[in-house]
XYZ file of C-alpha atoms in Angstrom:
210
model
C 103.762 85.524 151.064
C 101.847 86.990 148.124
C 101.591 90.719 147.437
C 99.289 92.887 145.413
C 101.356 95.386 143.409
C 99.829 98.856 142.955
C 99.508 100.692 146.245
C 101.002 97.783 148.174
C 104.578 97.536 146.882
C 104.618 100.398 144.377
C 103.201 103.930 144.589
C 102.076 103.977 140.958
C 99.093 106.337 141.009
C 100.793 109.317 139.339
C 102.191 107.383 136.387
C 98.882 105.524 136.041
C 96.941 108.805 136.045
C 99.324 110.325 133.491
C 98.864 107.384 131.130
C 95.086 107.357 131.561
C 94.839 111.013 130.587
C 96.850 110.351 127.444
C 94.617 107.385 126.680
C 91.541 109.610 126.984
C 93.111 112.221 124.701
C 93.846 109.576 122.043
C 90.210 108.508 122.257
C 89.061 112.109 121.679
C 87.723 112.501 125.227
C 88.163 115.756 127.128
C 90.751 115.604 129.893
C 89.214 113.653 132.770
C 89.218 115.106 136.261
C 90.854 113.345 139.180
C 87.382 112.354 140.397
C 86.536 110.788 137.050
C 89.816 108.889 136.987
C 89.158 107.580 140.481
C 85.632 106.524 139.517
C 86.976 104.614 136.497
C 89.279 102.434 138.585
C 88.724 98.708 138.104
C 90.604 95.598 139.284
C 92.653 95.432 136.050
C 94.414 98.085 133.990
C 92.564 97.084 130.813
C 89.169 97.273 132.534
C 90.058 100.718 133.886
C 90.833 102.027 130.401
C 87.563 100.503 129.133
C 85.591 102.174 131.923
C 87.175 105.504 131.032
C 86.712 105.509 127.231
C 84.154 102.791 126.396
C 84.424 99.833 124.063
C 84.384 101.824 120.820
C 87.702 103.525 121.561
C 89.284 100.821 123.691
C 91.884 99.585 121.190
C 93.195 103.083 120.499
C 93.155 104.106 124.150
C 94.777 100.879 125.348
C 97.666 101.307 122.910
C 98.135 104.889 124.091
C 97.946 103.885 127.757
C 100.657 101.252 127.435
C 102.914 103.519 125.400
C 102.649 106.459 127.787
C 102.856 104.306 130.901
C 106.169 102.766 129.865
C 107.528 106.094 128.605
C 106.675 107.790 131.893
C 108.524 105.128 133.866
C 111.703 106.142 132.069
C 111.215 109.861 132.724
C 109.727 109.978 136.210
C 109.785 106.492 137.772
C 107.544 105.886 140.782
C 108.850 104.959 144.196
C 108.347 101.775 146.120
C 105.947 102.147 149.016
C 107.380 102.776 152.469
C 109.479 99.874 153.778
C 108.771 97.690 150.711
C 112.367 96.925 149.716
C 113.516 96.241 153.284
C 110.461 94.100 154.020
C 111.069 91.955 150.934
C 114.703 91.507 151.954
C 113.721 90.432 155.457
C 111.088 88.021 154.177
C 113.605 86.369 151.845
C 116.091 86.134 154.704
C 113.466 84.368 156.816
C 113.157 81.653 154.184
C 109.667 82.516 152.935
C 108.543 82.122 149.338
C 107.345 85.493 148.030
C 105.609 86.665 144.874
C 103.314 89.246 143.295
C 99.739 88.694 142.108
C 98.330 91.666 140.211
C 95.485 92.701 137.948
C 97.949 94.781 135.930
C 99.273 93.389 132.656
C 102.517 91.440 132.904
C 104.575 93.863 130.847
C 103.588 96.950 132.848
C 103.791 95.115 136.178
C 107.331 93.921 135.517
C 108.312 97.382 134.319
C 107.010 98.864 137.586
C 108.985 96.401 139.682
C 112.132 97.084 137.658
C 111.684 100.853 137.877
C 111.438 100.652 141.664
C 114.303 98.181 141.989
C 112.131 95.584 143.727
C 113.378 92.026 143.389
C 110.294 89.891 143.802
C 108.905 87.345 141.325
C 105.856 88.404 139.323
C 103.850 85.199 139.693
C 100.414 86.042 138.315
C 99.403 89.029 136.165
C 96.153 89.912 134.420
C 96.844 87.559 131.522
C 97.025 84.494 133.776
C 93.926 85.201 135.868
C 90.710 83.627 134.597
C 88.606 86.276 136.372
C 89.591 89.651 137.881
C 89.578 90.281 141.610
C 87.637 89.981 143.860
C 87.195 86.564 142.210
C 89.718 84.180 143.783
C 91.155 82.752 140.536
C 94.291 84.887 140.287
C 95.234 84.544 143.933
C 94.637 80.800 143.932
C 96.812 80.483 140.830
C 99.579 82.385 142.625
C 99.294 80.171 145.704
C 99.570 77.037 143.583
C 102.417 78.461 141.469
C 104.428 78.954 144.667
C 103.743 75.342 145.660
C 101.630 76.271 148.671
C 98.324 75.290 150.174
C 95.901 78.131 150.869
C 96.422 77.563 154.601
C 100.146 78.235 154.164
C 99.767 81.526 152.312
C 99.424 85.115 153.474
C 98.154 87.773 151.052
C 98.872 91.488 151.433
C 96.877 94.139 149.569
C 95.736 97.715 150.056
C 92.026 97.775 149.191
C 88.738 96.263 150.270
C 88.717 94.416 146.932
C 91.974 92.708 147.895
C 90.413 91.706 151.196
C 87.376 90.212 149.450
C 89.608 88.351 147.023
C 91.682 86.865 149.829
C 88.643 85.771 151.768
C 86.981 84.230 148.718
C 90.193 82.266 148.090
C 90.385 81.119 151.694
C 93.754 82.833 152.145
C 94.599 84.877 155.233
C 94.713 88.504 154.096
C 96.120 91.737 155.488
C 95.196 95.180 154.176
C 97.945 97.764 154.290
C 97.003 101.010 155.984
C 93.331 100.095 156.416
C 91.193 99.372 159.436
C 88.367 96.937 158.968
C 85.371 97.451 161.214
C 84.271 94.156 162.778
C 82.119 93.081 165.700
C 83.995 91.844 168.748
C 84.758 88.131 168.712
C 84.607 87.689 164.938
C 87.425 87.107 162.421
C 90.958 88.364 163.243
C 91.733 91.971 162.297
C 93.057 92.456 158.765
C 94.754 95.807 159.404
C 98.480 96.106 158.638
C 99.662 99.601 159.628
C 102.852 99.402 157.562
C 104.903 96.807 155.700
C 107.682 96.877 158.260
C 105.347 95.052 160.675
C 104.680 92.188 158.272
C 107.295 89.715 159.489
C 105.579 89.569 162.871
C 102.520 88.073 161.145
C 104.473 85.175 159.626
C 105.498 83.391 162.821
C 109.101 83.358 161.627
C 112.249 85.045 162.803
C 114.707 86.477 160.329
C 117.662 84.203 159.733
C 121.075 85.458 160.742
C 123.422 85.987 157.808
C 126.539 83.843 157.985
């Protein structure tokens, strides 16, 4: 079982937005609106900062982003998404291997998991992925790191980009809180209403504690 991080296990938008605005200020850019921040979103944190400030100010802005992101976690830590902690516990109890594959940098990703108290291995971060999502490289690396075949893995994300990444990797993918329109008789639905329903998709029952 492989999870995307932001929006899937962790509700990180507010701390991300806070850090992006500080990054823009360090780059001498007027405070971006919420719409501009949303438009700048890319599959990795570094690419998002680049889209916001441009290459000329990237080094300065990236340093500011990382500093403010980590500082904000200590002041106002984000929450795990609904049912995330309980779902991870149940998946471990069922005997499944679990891990996180993210386009966020390893340092910030691990800090997010720690801040939310989520005990799940960070398998692949931006630094280990040859290409960003929706390219399959990062997800395939996570599958192999967990000792799985693609047919044995299930990937859970929260965006259409996650869905494209999973499909390009040949890994069954569920999208949290989304409904994919599809003609009748085609591929199975990818919609996962909430994380608490995830165990039903694994074909396993939770083991009884002794």
